[in-house]
Short mmCIF file of C-alpha atoms (C1' of nucleotides) in Angstrom, two decimals:
data_model
loop_
_atom_site.label_atom_id
_atom_site.label_comp_id
_atom_site.label_asym_id
_atom_site.label_seq_id
_atom_site.Cartn_x
_atom_site.Cartn_y
_atom_site.Cartn_z
CA MET Y 1 121.00 109.53 82.88
CA SER Y 2 119.55 108.64 79.58
CA TRP Y 3 116.01 108.50 78.43
CA THR Y 4 115.14 104.89 78.57
CA ASP Y 5 111.80 103.76 77.34
CA GLU Y 6 110.68 103.36 80.84
CA ARG Y 7 111.71 106.78 81.93
CA ILE Y 8 110.03 108.23 78.92
CA ASP Y 9 106.88 106.44 79.86
CA GLN Y 10 107.03 107.85 83.30
CA LEU Y 11 107.66 111.27 81.94
CA LYS Y 12 104.67 111.02 79.68
CA ALA Y 13 102.44 109.70 82.37
CA MET Y 14 103.36 112.33 84.86
CA TRP Y 15 103.28 115.12 82.35
CA GLU Y 16 99.84 114.12 81.31
CA ARG Y 17 98.73 113.93 84.85
CA GLY Y 18 99.64 117.53 85.25
CA LEU Y 19 102.63 117.19 87.47
CA THR Y 20 105.03 120.03 87.11
CA ALA Y 21 108.29 119.63 85.33
CA SER Y 22 110.16 119.99 88.58
CA GLN Y 23 108.16 117.30 90.23
CA ILE Y 24 108.69 115.02 87.34
CA ALA Y 25 112.35 115.81 87.28
CA ASP Y 26 113.12 114.94 90.80
CA GLU Y 27 110.80 112.03 90.75
CA LEU Y 28 112.67 110.51 87.89
CA GLY Y 29 115.90 111.60 89.36
CA GLY Y 30 119.06 112.38 87.55
CA VAL Y 31 117.53 114.98 85.34
CA SER Y 32 116.84 118.61 85.67
CA ARG Y 33 113.58 120.34 85.28
CA ASN Y 34 114.88 121.73 82.02
CA ALA Y 35 115.72 118.32 80.79
CA VAL Y 36 112.20 117.22 81.47
CA ILE Y 37 110.70 120.14 79.69
CA GLY Y 38 113.04 119.74 76.80
CA LYS Y 39 112.26 116.11 76.51
CA ALA Y 40 108.58 116.65 76.83
CA HIS Y 41 108.64 119.02 73.96
CA ARG Y 42 110.75 116.79 71.83
CA LEU Y 43 108.29 114.04 72.50
CA GLY Y 44 105.57 116.24 71.31
CA LEU Y 45 103.94 116.31 74.67
CA GLN Y 46 102.72 119.70 74.58
CA SER Y 47 101.75 122.80 76.07
CA ARG Y 48 100.29 123.17 79.39
CA PRO Y 49 99.37 126.53 80.65
CA SER Y 50 102.63 128.28 80.59
CA PRO Y 51 102.91 131.46 82.53
CA VAL Y 52 104.78 133.15 79.81
CA LYS Y 53 102.59 132.25 76.98
CA ALA Y 54 99.15 133.02 78.18
CA ASN Y 55 98.08 134.60 74.95
CA GLU Y 56 99.50 135.11 71.59
CA ALA Y 57 99.62 138.74 70.85
CA PRO Y 58 97.73 138.90 67.60
CA LYS Y 59 99.44 142.17 66.99
CA LYS Y 60 101.19 142.43 63.73
CA ALA Y 61 104.62 142.70 65.15
CA ALA Y 62 106.15 139.81 66.96
CA PRO Y 63 109.51 141.25 67.76
CA PRO Y 64 110.22 139.88 71.20
CA VAL Y 65 111.72 136.80 69.70
CA ARG Y 66 115.38 136.76 70.40
CA LYS Y 67 116.28 135.15 67.19
CA PRO Y 68 114.96 137.15 64.34
CA ALA Y 69 114.26 133.96 62.51
CA PRO Y 70 114.28 135.06 58.92
CA GLU Y 71 111.73 132.45 58.05
CA ALA Y 72 109.35 134.39 56.00
CA ASP Y 73 107.35 131.86 54.10
CA ALA Y 74 105.07 129.71 56.10
CA PRO Y 75 102.06 128.93 53.99
CA LYS Y 76 100.65 127.05 56.88
CA PRO Y 77 97.01 127.72 57.39
CA ALA Y 78 96.57 129.09 60.81
CA ALA Y 79 96.95 126.18 63.10
CA PRO Y 80 93.95 126.20 65.33
CA VAL Y 81 95.29 126.91 68.72
CA HIS Y 82 93.11 124.94 70.99
CA HIS Y 83 92.65 127.45 73.66
CA ALA Y 84 93.67 126.92 77.19
CA ALA Y 85 92.66 123.50 78.18
CA PRO Y 86 92.15 123.65 81.90
CA ALA Y 87 94.99 121.66 83.27
CA PRO Y 88 94.90 119.98 86.61
CA VAL Y 89 96.65 122.08 89.12
CA ARG Y 90 99.16 121.12 91.74
CA ALA Y 91 97.19 119.57 94.47
CA PRO Y 92 93.64 119.20 93.50
CA ALA Y 93 91.70 117.82 96.36
CA PRO Y 94 89.19 115.54 94.84
CA ALA Y 95 86.73 114.23 97.29
CA ALA Y 96 87.54 110.73 96.27
CA PRO Y 97 91.24 110.21 96.47
CA ALA Y 98 90.77 106.53 96.81
CA PRO Y 99 91.71 105.12 93.48
CA ALA Y 100 88.87 102.95 92.51
CA PRO Y 101 90.27 99.50 92.13
CA ALA Y 102 87.85 98.75 89.40
CA ALA Y 103 87.62 95.47 87.71
CA SER Y 104 88.85 97.02 84.54
CA ALA Y 105 92.21 95.45 85.14
CA ALA Y 106 90.75 92.31 83.79
CA SER Y 107 91.76 93.09 80.28
CA ASP Y 108 94.55 90.72 79.46
CA ALA Y 109 95.54 92.59 76.41
CA GLU Y 110 96.74 95.42 78.54
CA PRO Y 111 100.47 95.27 78.80
CA PRO Y 112 101.52 96.22 82.28
CA LYS Y 113 102.99 99.63 82.17
CA PRO Y 114 105.64 100.37 84.66
CA GLN Y 115 104.10 103.08 86.69
CA PRO Y 116 106.29 105.24 88.86
CA ARG Y 117 107.87 103.17 91.52
CA ILE Y 118 106.65 103.63 94.97
CA ILE Y 119 109.44 104.93 97.02
CA SER Y 120 109.68 105.94 100.56
CA VAL Y 121 111.37 108.60 102.51
CA GLY Y 122 111.55 108.88 106.18
CA PRO Y 123 113.47 109.66 109.27
CA GLY Y 124 113.36 105.99 109.99
CA GLY Y 125 116.30 105.88 107.70
CA PHE Y 126 114.99 104.44 104.54
CA LEU Y 127 115.98 106.43 101.59
CA ARG Y 128 114.19 107.19 98.46
CA GLN Y 129 115.18 105.38 95.38
CA GLY Y 130 117.73 107.32 93.51
CA PRO Y 131 118.82 107.61 89.96
CA GLY Y 132 121.52 105.07 90.36
CA ASP Y 133 119.75 102.16 91.82
CA GLN Y 134 118.91 99.17 89.91
CA GLN Y 135 115.53 98.96 88.50
CA ALA Y 136 113.68 95.98 89.74
CA PRO Y 137 112.77 94.11 86.63
CA ILE Y 138 109.07 94.12 86.69
CA PRO Y 139 108.38 92.46 83.40
CA PRO Y 140 108.35 88.72 84.03
CA ALA Y 141 105.16 87.98 85.82
CA PRO Y 142 103.15 90.91 86.84
CA PRO Y 143 100.10 88.98 87.87
CA ARG Y 144 96.85 90.54 88.72
CA ARG Y 145 97.17 93.43 90.98
CA LEU Y 146 94.72 93.64 93.74
CA VAL Y 147 95.57 97.21 94.26
CA PRO Y 148 95.59 99.76 91.51
CA ALA Y 149 98.94 100.11 89.91
CA LYS Y 150 98.52 103.81 89.90
CA PRO Y 151 99.99 105.27 93.01
CA SER Y 152 97.65 108.17 92.71
CA PRO Y 153 99.97 110.99 93.59
CA GLU Y 154 97.16 113.19 94.56
CA ILE Y 155 96.18 112.18 97.96
CA ALA Y 156 93.65 114.84 98.38
CA GLY Y 157 95.32 117.99 99.41
CA LYS Y 158 97.91 116.19 101.43
CA THR Y 159 101.56 116.61 100.71
CA SER Y 160 102.41 113.58 98.71
CA LEU Y 161 105.76 112.22 97.82
CA LEU Y 162 105.55 114.01 94.58
CA ASP Y 163 105.10 117.30 96.28
CA LEU Y 164 108.34 117.09 98.12
CA THR Y 165 111.04 119.52 97.24
CA GLU Y 166 114.20 120.63 98.89
CA ARG Y 167 112.35 123.09 100.94
CA ILE Y 168 109.39 121.15 102.01
CA CYS Y 169 109.32 119.29 105.27
CA LYS Y 170 109.56 115.60 104.58
CA TRP Y 171 108.35 114.42 107.92
CA PRO Y 172 105.97 111.59 107.28
CA MET Y 173 102.49 111.72 108.63
CA GLY Y 174 100.60 108.55 109.08
CA HIS Y 175 101.89 105.20 108.02
CA PRO Y 176 103.51 104.52 104.71
CA GLY Y 177 101.35 102.44 102.53
CA GLU Y 178 98.16 103.69 103.96
CA PRO Y 179 95.87 105.66 101.76
CA ASP Y 180 96.27 108.87 103.62
CA PHE Y 181 99.96 108.67 104.10
CA HIS Y 182 101.50 112.03 103.38
CA PHE Y 183 104.20 114.39 104.44
CA CYS Y 184 104.27 117.36 106.73
CA GLY Y 185 104.67 119.84 103.93
CA GLU Y 186 105.69 122.79 106.05
CA ALA Y 187 108.51 125.03 104.92
CA VAL Y 188 111.74 123.51 106.05
CA ASN Y 189 114.14 124.75 108.60
CA PRO Y 190 116.75 125.95 106.13
CA GLY Y 191 119.46 123.40 105.77
CA PHE Y 192 117.35 120.57 107.08
CA PRO Y 193 114.94 118.23 105.49
CA TYR Y 194 112.27 119.07 108.02
CA CYS Y 195 110.46 122.04 109.34
CA VAL Y 196 111.56 123.53 112.61
CA GLU Y 197 109.13 121.53 114.63
CA HIS Y 198 110.10 118.24 113.13
CA CYS Y 199 113.77 119.04 113.29
CA GLY Y 200 113.18 119.18 116.98
CA ARG Y 201 111.95 115.65 116.85
CA ALA Y 202 114.47 114.34 114.44
CA TYR Y 203 117.54 115.71 116.05
CA GLN Y 204 117.57 115.17 119.75
CA ALA Y 205 120.50 115.91 121.94
CA GLN Y 206 122.17 112.84 123.25
CA LEU Y 207 121.67 112.64 126.96
CA PRO Y 208 124.30 111.14 129.23
CA ARG Y 209 124.20 107.41 129.45
CA GLY Y 210 121.93 106.01 132.00
CA THR Y 211 119.78 109.03 132.00
CA ARG Y 212 116.16 108.21 132.09
CA ARG Y 213 114.66 109.50 128.95
CA PRO Y 214 111.05 110.12 128.30
CA PRO Y 215 109.71 108.00 125.52
CA PRO Y 216 110.97 109.53 122.33
CA PRO Y 217 108.30 110.69 119.99
CA LEU Y 218 108.45 108.37 117.07
CA PRO Y 219 107.95 109.17 113.49
CA PHE Y 220 104.88 107.82 111.85
CA GLY Y 221 102.88 108.85 114.84
CA GLY Y 222 104.22 105.99 116.86
CA PRO Y 223 103.79 102.29 116.64
CA ARG Y 224 100.94 101.18 114.62
CA VAL Y 225 97.94 100.34 116.64
CA ARG Y 226 95.87 97.56 115.42
"C1'" DC N 1 112.37 135.67 96.44
"C1'" DC N 2 109.91 131.47 95.00
"C1'" DC N 3 107.68 129.07 91.34
"C1'" DT N 4 106.17 127.88 86.42
"C1'" DG N 5 106.87 126.41 81.13
"C1'" DA N 6 109.09 127.94 76.52
"C1'" DT N 7 112.91 128.63 73.64
"C1'" DT N 8 117.44 128.80 72.03
"C1'" DC N 9 121.63 126.85 70.82
"C1'" DG N 10 126.16 124.64 71.70
"C1'" DC N 11 127.33 120.27 72.41
"C1'" DG J 1 118.91 114.27 70.83
"C1'" DC J 2 120.11 116.47 74.91
"C1'" DG J 3 119.83 120.02 78.45
"C1'" DA J 4 121.91 124.46 80.50
"C1'" DA J 5 121.06 129.03 79.95
"C1'" DT J 6 117.96 132.18 79.31
"C1'" DC J 7 113.55 134.37 79.07
"C1'" DA J 8 109.21 135.76 80.84
"C1'" DG J 9 104.87 135.48 83.52
"C1'" DG J 10 102.67 134.45 88.20
#
DNA sequence: CCCTGATTCGC
DNA sequence: GCGAATCAGG
């Protein structure tokens, strides 16, 4: 995977939104967390509260650098380290998750930025978009969007797509596309994409033919009622 | 253990 | 430029 303009855009966007490198990495697909961090730094995107860099020891000695970089002369005036900007944390639960549609989209001068694609995962069998798949060319005529282009990854405390990892239950809750659609989020049953409970739903023993089966519990909380 | 970001350095 | 390996804190 290479860093196309688009992917770089996504990286920037997500990085700025406070998503973790891991999240960004597996959202983009095809890159490692390290790659994301590396790229972010190369891009000059910088510094979010890093665990290992909480404070700069103003002590005279700064030995713990592996490479004893012999650079002695650095007439640089002390670069003002803007101190710890409070970065948004993993799943902030703002009271208003609903992305305000806002009429601000009216500006024609605004070139449509390819926001992260909306992708779905579910037991129903549809797979997430992967690194390899073709990128739907969005450019030609992105007319007015009635819905905000921003997927708003933070769906208030819920486990969103972006929160999924290998060890988080991916059982969907609610209906995809709806504002409160999210994922189970429990710790997975090791080796499975779902938690123990949802494994029970996802993997049902095949009963002998002709056996009357109770209505199988469907994903998505069952057929949509309208 | 898991996670996080930072840094280094061979490619 | 890239990213795996490594480090180091939570």
